[in-house]
PDB file of C-alpha atoms and ligand atoms in Angstrom:
ATOM      1  CA  MET A   1      15.839 -21.807 -11.995  1.00  0.00           C
ATOM      2  CA  SER A   2      15.655 -20.661 -15.607  1.00  0.00           C
ATOM      3  CA  PHE A   3      12.620 -19.536 -17.558  1.00  0.00           C
ATOM      4  CA  HIS A   4      13.995 -21.596 -20.468  1.00  0.00           C
ATOM      5  CA  GLU A   5      13.726 -24.825 -18.472  1.00  0.00           C
ATOM      6  CA  ASN A   6      11.053 -26.953 -20.179  1.00  0.00           C
ATOM      7  CA  ASN A   7      11.805 -30.374 -18.754  1.00  0.00           C
ATOM      8  CA  PRO A   8       8.822 -31.273 -16.490  1.00  0.00           C
ATOM      9  CA  LYS A   9      10.893 -33.618 -14.308  1.00  0.00           C
ATOM     10  CA  LYS A  10      13.528 -30.915 -13.759  1.00  0.00           C
ATOM     11  CA  ILE A  11      10.897 -28.257 -12.984  1.00  0.00           C
ATOM     12  CA  PHE A  12       9.185 -30.642 -10.535  1.00  0.00           C
ATOM     13  CA  SER A  13      12.429 -31.519  -8.787  1.00  0.00           C
ATOM     14  CA  ASP A  14      13.543 -27.850  -8.627  1.00  0.00           C
ATOM     15  CA  GLU A  15      10.303 -26.941  -6.838  1.00  0.00           C
ATOM     16  CA  TRP A  16      10.859 -29.729  -4.271  1.00  0.00           C
ATOM     17  CA  LYS A  17      14.315 -28.306  -3.606  1.00  0.00           C
ATOM     18  CA  GLU A  18      12.725 -24.900  -2.988  1.00  0.00           C
ATOM     19  CA  LEU A  19      10.246 -26.467  -0.546  1.00  0.00           C
ATOM     20  CA  GLN A  20      13.072 -28.261   1.263  1.00  0.00           C
ATOM     21  CA  ASN A  21      15.003 -24.981   1.567  1.00  0.00           C
ATOM     22  CA  ALA A  22      11.891 -23.196   2.825  1.00  0.00           C
ATOM     23  CA  VAL A  23      11.536 -25.457   5.882  1.00  0.00           C
ATOM     24  CA  LYS A  24      14.779 -24.132   7.380  1.00  0.00           C
ATOM     25  CA  ASP A  25      14.676 -20.603   5.939  1.00  0.00           C
ATOM     26  CA  ALA A  26      12.005 -18.379   7.533  1.00  0.00           C
ATOM     27  CA  SER A  27      12.603 -15.696   4.887  1.00  0.00           C
ATOM     28  CA  HIS A  28      11.908 -18.083   1.997  1.00  0.00           C
ATOM     29  CA  ASP A  29       8.649 -17.310   0.178  1.00  0.00           C
ATOM     30  CA  TYR A  30       7.522 -20.925   0.590  1.00  0.00           C
ATOM     31  CA  HIS A  31       8.039 -20.922   4.380  1.00  0.00           C
ATOM     32  CA  LEU A  32       4.372 -19.961   4.787  1.00  0.00           C
ATOM     33  CA  MET A  33       1.547 -21.716   3.028  1.00  0.00           C
ATOM     34  CA  THR A  34      -2.168 -21.115   2.729  1.00  0.00           C
ATOM     35  CA  LEU A  35      -4.037 -24.196   3.865  1.00  0.00           C
ATOM     36  CA  SER A  36      -7.661 -24.605   2.839  1.00  0.00           C
ATOM     37  CA  THR A  37      -9.956 -27.077   4.536  1.00  0.00           C
ATOM     38  CA  SER A  38     -13.705 -27.360   4.402  1.00  0.00           C
ATOM     39  CA  THR A  39     -16.379 -27.102   7.020  1.00  0.00           C
ATOM     40  CA  ASN A  40     -19.938 -28.139   6.101  1.00  0.00           C
ATOM     41  CA  ASP A  41     -18.943 -27.897   2.422  1.00  0.00           C
ATOM     42  CA  LYS A  42     -17.715 -24.311   2.884  1.00  0.00           C
ATOM     43  CA  PRO A  43     -14.046 -23.448   2.281  1.00  0.00           C
ATOM     44  CA  ASP A  44     -11.883 -22.133   5.142  1.00  0.00           C
ATOM     45  CA  SER A  45      -8.302 -20.874   4.630  1.00  0.00           C
ATOM     46  CA  ARG A  46      -5.465 -19.804   6.888  1.00  0.00           C
ATOM     47  CA  THR A  47      -1.683 -19.412   6.940  1.00  0.00           C
ATOM     48  CA  VAL A  48       0.504 -22.119   8.486  1.00  0.00           C
ATOM     49  CA  VAL A  49       4.257 -22.689   8.591  1.00  0.00           C
ATOM     50  CA  LEU A  50       5.820 -25.394   6.418  1.00  0.00           C
ATOM     51  CA  ARG A  51       7.652 -27.615   8.950  1.00  0.00           C
ATOM     52  CA  HIS A  52       8.758 -30.655   6.967  1.00  0.00           C
ATOM     53  CA  VAL A  53       8.851 -32.024   3.425  1.00  0.00           C
ATOM     54  CA  ASP A  54       9.385 -35.605   2.297  1.00  0.00           C
ATOM     55  CA  LYS A  55       9.876 -35.892  -1.456  1.00  0.00           C
ATOM     56  CA  LYS A  56      10.088 -39.699  -1.408  1.00  0.00           C
ATOM     57  CA  ASN A  57       6.575 -40.033   0.045  1.00  0.00           C
ATOM     58  CA  TYR A  58       5.210 -36.740  -1.358  1.00  0.00           C
ATOM     59  CA  LEU A  59       4.467 -35.329   2.106  1.00  0.00           C
ATOM     60  CA  LEU A  60       4.275 -31.800   3.537  1.00  0.00           C
ATOM     61  CA  SER A  61       3.813 -31.182   7.275  1.00  0.00           C
ATOM     62  CA  PHE A  62       2.741 -28.375   9.575  1.00  0.00           C
ATOM     63  CA  HIS A  63       2.205 -28.055  13.335  1.00  0.00           C
ATOM     64  CA  THR A  64      -1.035 -27.133  14.984  1.00  0.00           C
ATOM     65  CA  ASP A  65      -3.110 -27.153  18.166  1.00  0.00           C
ATOM     66  CA  THR A  66      -5.419 -30.164  18.518  1.00  0.00           C
ATOM     67  CA  ARG A  67      -8.050 -27.802  19.959  1.00  0.00           C
ATOM     68  CA  SER A  68      -8.188 -25.673  16.782  1.00  0.00           C
ATOM     69  CA  PRO A  69     -11.138 -25.701  14.352  1.00  0.00           C
ATOM     70  CA  LYS A  70      -8.879 -26.755  11.477  1.00  0.00           C
ATOM     71  CA  TYR A  71      -7.907 -29.917  13.358  1.00  0.00           C
ATOM     72  CA  ASN A  72     -11.549 -30.959  13.706  1.00  0.00           C
ATOM     73  CA  GLN A  73     -12.309 -29.948  10.122  1.00  0.00           C
ATOM     74  CA  LEU A  74      -9.514 -32.241   8.942  1.00  0.00           C
ATOM     75  CA  LYS A  75     -10.868 -35.102  11.030  1.00  0.00           C
ATOM     76  CA  ASN A  76     -14.243 -34.718   9.291  1.00  0.00           C
ATOM     77  CA  ASN A  77     -12.812 -34.134   5.823  1.00  0.00           C
ATOM     78  CA  PRO A  78      -9.071 -34.702   5.231  1.00  0.00           C
ATOM     79  CA  ASP A  79      -9.115 -33.257   1.702  1.00  0.00           C
ATOM     80  CA  VAL A  80      -7.064 -30.068   1.518  1.00  0.00           C
ATOM     81  CA  SER A  81      -5.853 -27.490  -0.935  1.00  0.00           C
ATOM     82  CA  ILE A  82      -2.532 -25.732  -0.321  1.00  0.00           C
ATOM     83  CA  LEU A  83      -1.175 -22.638  -1.984  1.00  0.00           C
ATOM     84  CA  PHE A  84       2.344 -21.223  -2.113  1.00  0.00           C
ATOM     85  CA  TYR A  85       3.487 -18.135  -3.990  1.00  0.00           C
ATOM     86  CA  SER A  86       7.040 -16.984  -4.461  1.00  0.00           C
ATOM     87  CA  VAL A  87       7.183 -13.279  -5.269  1.00  0.00           C
ATOM     88  CA  ASN A  88      10.898 -13.654  -5.963  1.00  0.00           C
ATOM     89  CA  LYS A  89      10.502 -16.516  -8.413  1.00  0.00           C
ATOM     90  CA  ARG A  90       7.068 -15.483  -9.666  1.00  0.00           C
ATOM     91  CA  THR A  91       5.930 -19.045  -9.128  1.00  0.00           C
ATOM     92  CA  GLN A  92       2.692 -20.406  -7.686  1.00  0.00           C
ATOM     93  CA  LEU A  93       2.286 -23.950  -6.363  1.00  0.00           C
ATOM     94  CA  ARG A  94      -1.288 -25.160  -6.146  1.00  0.00           C
ATOM     95  CA  ILE A  95      -1.485 -28.437  -4.288  1.00  0.00           C
ATOM     96  CA  THR A  96      -4.233 -30.932  -3.531  1.00  0.00           C
ATOM     97  CA  GLY A  97      -3.801 -33.592  -0.876  1.00  0.00           C
ATOM     98  CA  ASN A  98      -5.058 -35.617   2.002  1.00  0.00           C
ATOM     99  CA  ALA A  99      -4.287 -34.891   5.653  1.00  0.00           C
ATOM    100  CA  SER A 100      -3.422 -37.352   8.387  1.00  0.00           C
ATOM    101  CA  LEU A 101      -2.322 -37.050  11.973  1.00  0.00           C
ATOM    102  CA  CYS A 102       1.297 -37.757  12.889  1.00  0.00           C
ATOM    103  CA  LYS A 103       1.344 -40.766  15.215  1.00  0.00           C
ATOM    104  CA  ASP A 104       5.088 -40.699  15.799  1.00  0.00           C
ATOM    105  CA  TYR A 105       4.964 -39.619  19.460  1.00  0.00           C
ATOM    106  CA  LYS A 106       8.748 -39.763  19.852  1.00  0.00           C
ATOM    107  CA  LEU A 107       9.097 -37.270  17.004  1.00  0.00           C
ATOM    108  CA  LEU A 108       6.370 -35.028  18.448  1.00  0.00           C
ATOM    109  CA  GLU A 109       8.093 -35.060  21.834  1.00  0.00           C
ATOM    110  CA  SER A 110      11.462 -34.192  20.333  1.00  0.00           C
ATOM    111  CA  LYS A 111       9.908 -31.331  18.295  1.00  0.00           C
ATOM    112  CA  TRP A 112       8.136 -30.063  21.408  1.00  0.00           C
ATOM    113  CA  MET A 113      11.296 -30.214  23.514  1.00  0.00           C
ATOM    114  CA  SER A 114      13.223 -28.245  20.871  1.00  0.00           C
ATOM    115  CA  MET A 115      10.671 -25.405  20.841  1.00  0.00           C
ATOM    116  CA  ASN A 116      11.355 -22.159  22.688  1.00  0.00           C
ATOM    117  CA  LYS A 117       9.096 -20.738  25.432  1.00  0.00           C
ATOM    118  CA  ASN A 118       7.257 -18.375  23.043  1.00  0.00           C
ATOM    119  CA  SER A 119       6.484 -21.150  20.562  1.00  0.00           C
ATOM    120  CA  LYS A 120       5.268 -23.437  23.346  1.00  0.00           C
ATOM    121  CA  GLU A 121       3.013 -20.687  24.680  1.00  0.00           C
ATOM    122  CA  CYS A 122       1.060 -20.806  21.397  1.00  0.00           C
ATOM    123  CA  TYR A 123      -0.210 -24.197  22.608  1.00  0.00           C
ATOM    124  CA  LEU A 124      -0.832 -23.137  26.198  1.00  0.00           C
ATOM    125  CA  GLY A 125      -3.587 -20.565  25.790  1.00  0.00           C
ATOM    126  CA  GLU A 126      -6.355 -20.846  28.367  1.00  0.00           C
ATOM    127  CA  ILE A 127      -8.933 -20.568  25.579  1.00  0.00           C
ATOM    128  CA  ALA A 128      -8.680 -22.909  22.593  1.00  0.00           C
ATOM    129  CA  PRO A 129      -7.598 -21.340  19.271  1.00  0.00           C
ATOM    130  CA  SER A 130     -10.461 -19.400  17.621  1.00  0.00           C
ATOM    131  CA  GLY A 131     -12.449 -19.461  20.899  1.00  0.00           C
ATOM    132  CA  LYS A 132     -14.010 -16.209  22.166  1.00  0.00           C
ATOM    133  CA  ILE A 133     -12.010 -14.078  24.629  1.00  0.00           C
ATOM    134  CA  PRO A 134     -14.148 -12.801  27.544  1.00  0.00           C
ATOM    135  CA  LYS A 135     -15.268  -9.150  27.588  1.00  0.00           C
ATOM    136  CA  GLY A 136     -12.670  -6.747  28.936  1.00  0.00           C
ATOM    137  CA  GLU A 137      -9.739  -8.875  27.791  1.00  0.00           C
ATOM    138  CA  ILE A 138      -7.846  -8.953  24.499  1.00  0.00           C
ATOM    139  CA  ILE A 139      -5.062 -11.463  24.791  1.00  0.00           C
ATOM    140  CA  ASN A 140      -5.459 -15.152  25.595  1.00  0.00           C
ATOM    141  CA  LYS A 141      -3.940 -15.975  28.995  1.00  0.00           C
ATOM    142  CA  VAL A 142      -1.240 -18.616  29.086  1.00  0.00           C
ATOM    143  CA  VAL A 143      -2.069 -21.444  31.475  1.00  0.00           C
ATOM    144  CA  ILE A 144       1.481 -22.073  32.589  1.00  0.00           C
ATOM    145  CA  GLU A 145       3.129 -20.584  35.611  1.00  0.00           C
ATOM    146  CA  GLU A 146       6.809 -20.210  36.408  1.00  0.00           C
ATOM    147  CA  LYS A 147       6.477 -22.783  39.151  1.00  0.00           C
ATOM    148  CA  ASP A 148       5.243 -25.343  36.602  1.00  0.00           C
ATOM    149  CA  ILE A 149       8.538 -26.921  35.727  1.00  0.00           C
ATOM    150  CA  ASN A 150       7.256 -29.898  33.756  1.00  0.00           C
ATOM    151  CA  PRO A 151       8.735 -29.308  30.294  1.00  0.00           C
ATOM    152  CA  LEU A 152       6.041 -31.474  28.707  1.00  0.00           C
ATOM    153  CA  THR A 153       3.145 -29.269  29.856  1.00  0.00           C
ATOM    154  CA  GLY A 154       1.166 -28.351  26.759  1.00  0.00           C
ATOM    155  CA  ILE A 155       2.351 -31.198  24.560  1.00  0.00           C
ATOM    156  CA  LYS A 156      -1.133 -32.714  24.612  1.00  0.00           C
ATOM    157  CA  ASN A 157      -2.325 -29.764  22.486  1.00  0.00           C
ATOM    158  CA  PHE A 158       0.561 -29.983  20.034  1.00  0.00           C
ATOM    159  CA  THR A 159       0.527 -32.069  16.888  1.00  0.00           C
ATOM    160  CA  ARG A 160       1.899 -32.431  13.400  1.00  0.00           C
ATOM    161  CA  ILE A 161      -0.364 -32.859  10.388  1.00  0.00           C
ATOM    162  CA  ASN A 162       1.062 -34.626   7.344  1.00  0.00           C
ATOM    163  CA  ILE A 163      -0.363 -33.901   3.908  1.00  0.00           C
ATOM    164  CA  LYS A 164      -0.024 -36.634   1.300  1.00  0.00           C
ATOM    165  CA  ILE A 165       0.131 -34.733  -1.977  1.00  0.00           C
ATOM    166  CA  ALA A 166      -2.112 -35.898  -4.823  1.00  0.00           C
ATOM    167  CA  SER A 167      -1.233 -33.169  -7.328  1.00  0.00           C
ATOM    168  CA  ILE A 168       0.947 -30.096  -7.729  1.00  0.00           C
ATOM    169  CA  GLU A 169       0.302 -27.460 -10.320  1.00  0.00           C
ATOM    170  CA  ILE A 170       3.335 -25.244 -10.960  1.00  0.00           C
ATOM    171  CA  LEU A 171       2.663 -21.875 -12.563  1.00  0.00           C
ATOM    172  CA  ARG A 172       5.708 -19.824 -13.553  1.00  0.00           C
ATOM    173  CA  LEU A 173       4.900 -16.302 -14.674  1.00  0.00           C
ATOM    174  CA  HIS A 174       6.972 -14.701 -17.427  1.00  0.00           C
ATOM    175  CA  HIS A 175       6.430 -11.811 -19.834  1.00  0.00           C
ATOM    176  CA  LEU A 176       7.322 -14.093 -22.763  1.00  0.00           C
ATOM    177  CA  GLY A 177       4.555 -16.515 -21.779  1.00  0.00           C
ATOM    178  CA  HIS A 178       3.430 -18.148 -18.561  1.00  0.00           C
ATOM    179  CA  LYS A 179       4.210 -21.836 -18.079  1.00  0.00           C
ATOM    180  CA  ARG A 180       1.761 -24.015 -16.185  1.00  0.00           C
ATOM    181  CA  LEU A 181       2.578 -27.625 -15.427  1.00  0.00           C
ATOM    182  CA  PHE A 182       0.140 -30.056 -13.786  1.00  0.00           C
ATOM    183  CA  CYS A 183       1.857 -32.958 -11.992  1.00  0.00           C
ATOM    184  CA  ASN A 184      -0.370 -35.887 -11.089  1.00  0.00           C
ATOM    185  CA  LEU A 185       1.405 -37.690  -8.260  1.00  0.00           C
ATOM    186  CA  GLU A 186      -1.247 -40.375  -8.023  1.00  0.00           C
ATOM    187  CA  LYS A 187       0.116 -41.837 -11.277  1.00  0.00           C
ATOM    188  CA  ASN A 188       3.302 -43.888 -11.287  1.00  0.00           C
ATOM    189  CA  PRO A 189       5.347 -42.586 -13.012  1.00  0.00           C
ATOM    190  CA  ILE A 190       4.101 -39.050 -12.378  1.00  0.00           C
ATOM    191  CA  ASP A 191       1.884 -37.764 -15.154  1.00  0.00           C
ATOM    192  CA  TYR A 192       2.970 -34.303 -16.371  1.00  0.00           C
ATOM    193  CA  GLN A 193       0.571 -32.130 -18.370  1.00  0.00           C
ATOM    194  CA  TRP A 194       1.085 -28.577 -19.641  1.00  0.00           C
ATOM    195  CA  LEU A 195      -1.964 -26.349 -19.121  1.00  0.00           C
ATOM    196  CA  ALA A 196      -3.074 -23.078 -20.685  1.00  0.00           C
ATOM    197  CA  SER A 197      -2.732 -20.134 -18.309  1.00  0.00           C
TER     198      SER A 197
HETATM  199  C1  FMN B 201       2.485 -16.045   9.617  1.00  0.00           C
HETATM  200  C2  FMN B 201       1.506 -16.978  10.296  1.00  0.00           C
HETATM  201  C3  FMN B 201       1.907 -18.273  10.574  1.00  0.00           C
HETATM  202  C4  FMN B 201       1.041 -19.158  11.211  1.00  0.00           C
HETATM  203  N1  FMN B 201       1.419 -20.460  11.431  1.00  0.00           N
HETATM  204  C5  FMN B 201       0.552 -21.326  11.981  1.00  0.00           C
HETATM  205  C6  FMN B 201       0.905 -22.708  12.110  1.00  0.00           C
HETATM  206  O1  FMN B 201       2.004 -23.162  11.727  1.00  0.00           O
HETATM  207  N2  FMN B 201      -0.002 -23.541  12.681  1.00  0.00           N
HETATM  208  C7  FMN B 201      -1.244 -23.097  13.102  1.00  0.00           C
HETATM  209  O2  FMN B 201      -2.027 -23.910  13.594  1.00  0.00           O
HETATM  210  N3  FMN B 201      -1.610 -21.801  12.971  1.00  0.00           N
HETATM  211  C8  FMN B 201      -0.748 -20.913  12.412  1.00  0.00           C
HETATM  212  N4  FMN B 201      -1.107 -19.599  12.244  1.00  0.00           N
HETATM  213  C9  FMN B 201      -2.431 -19.163  12.738  1.00  0.00           C
HETATM  214  C10 FMN B 201      -3.513 -19.589  11.732  1.00  0.00           C
HETATM  215  O3  FMN B 201      -3.383 -18.870  10.528  1.00  0.00           O
HETATM  216  C11 FMN B 201      -4.925 -19.441  12.292  1.00  0.00           C
HETATM  217  O4  FMN B 201      -5.195 -18.088  12.567  1.00  0.00           O
HETATM  218  C12 FMN B 201      -5.143 -20.248  13.571  1.00  0.00           C
HETATM  219  O5  FMN B 201      -4.407 -21.451  13.548  1.00  0.00           O
HETATM  220  C13 FMN B 201      -6.621 -20.609  13.760  1.00  0.00           C
HETATM  221  O6  FMN B 201      -7.027 -21.335  12.614  1.00  0.00           O
HETATM  222  P1  FMN B 201      -8.373 -22.221  12.592  1.00  0.00           P
HETATM  223  O7  FMN B 201      -9.421 -21.454  13.330  1.00  0.00           O
HETATM  224  O8  FMN B 201      -8.670 -22.355  11.135  1.00  0.00           O
HETATM  225  O9  FMN B 201      -8.018 -23.532  13.210  1.00  0.00           O
HETATM  226  C14 FMN B 201      -0.252 -18.722  11.593  1.00  0.00           C
HETATM  227  C15 FMN B 201      -0.652 -17.417  11.291  1.00  0.00           C
HETATM  228  C16 FMN B 201       0.226 -16.569  10.655  1.00  0.00           C
HETATM  229  C17 FMN B 201      -0.242 -15.160  10.354  1.00  0.00           C
END
């Protein structure tokens, strides 16, 4: 990626490549994203892992527990804001979109079956995510025992949320002048607009 690149389509497609790379590469700056939802008109943000990108349909996906507050917030209001920042590339992606639940149960099952024990345990806590832990305890107990050999235990709490992207704003910082490109994906073809930074 070059600072001298001024072609909006090229900049847009380069950023999608970075997002695609980030799914597989845990050390990529875009592997983690800040997801903001709203609850009673108040913003709520947290970090989640980028699990899948689909450039053709402008989708980003993450995994979560169906018992978590964010899941219920998204059911009430699917509008989200997502933020990525690459320290290495000095680039911020500011995304707006709309969340929906993955209904592809075959895919969910295959993702679940490919997860290791530690990852599965994130969905097997006795207390739902963000619930209060009783006095005298610190760590949420896992409700699975060695004798429980059913590999699908816990899958009922596991889901994938897909975000249909409405817009991406790409801000590239540079000492010679920051470049800020707004990409409206709701227009066909995409509407590109340079913004002051
Ligand atoms: C590095 C990092 C990665 C995380 N990844 C996820 C994730 O992919 N999915 C998820 O539901 N929570 C993830 N979390 C936990 C959330 O940030 C959050 O604490 C938790 O899901 C409860 O959020 P809620 O109360 O808003 O639902 C991650 C936290 C960190 C620090």
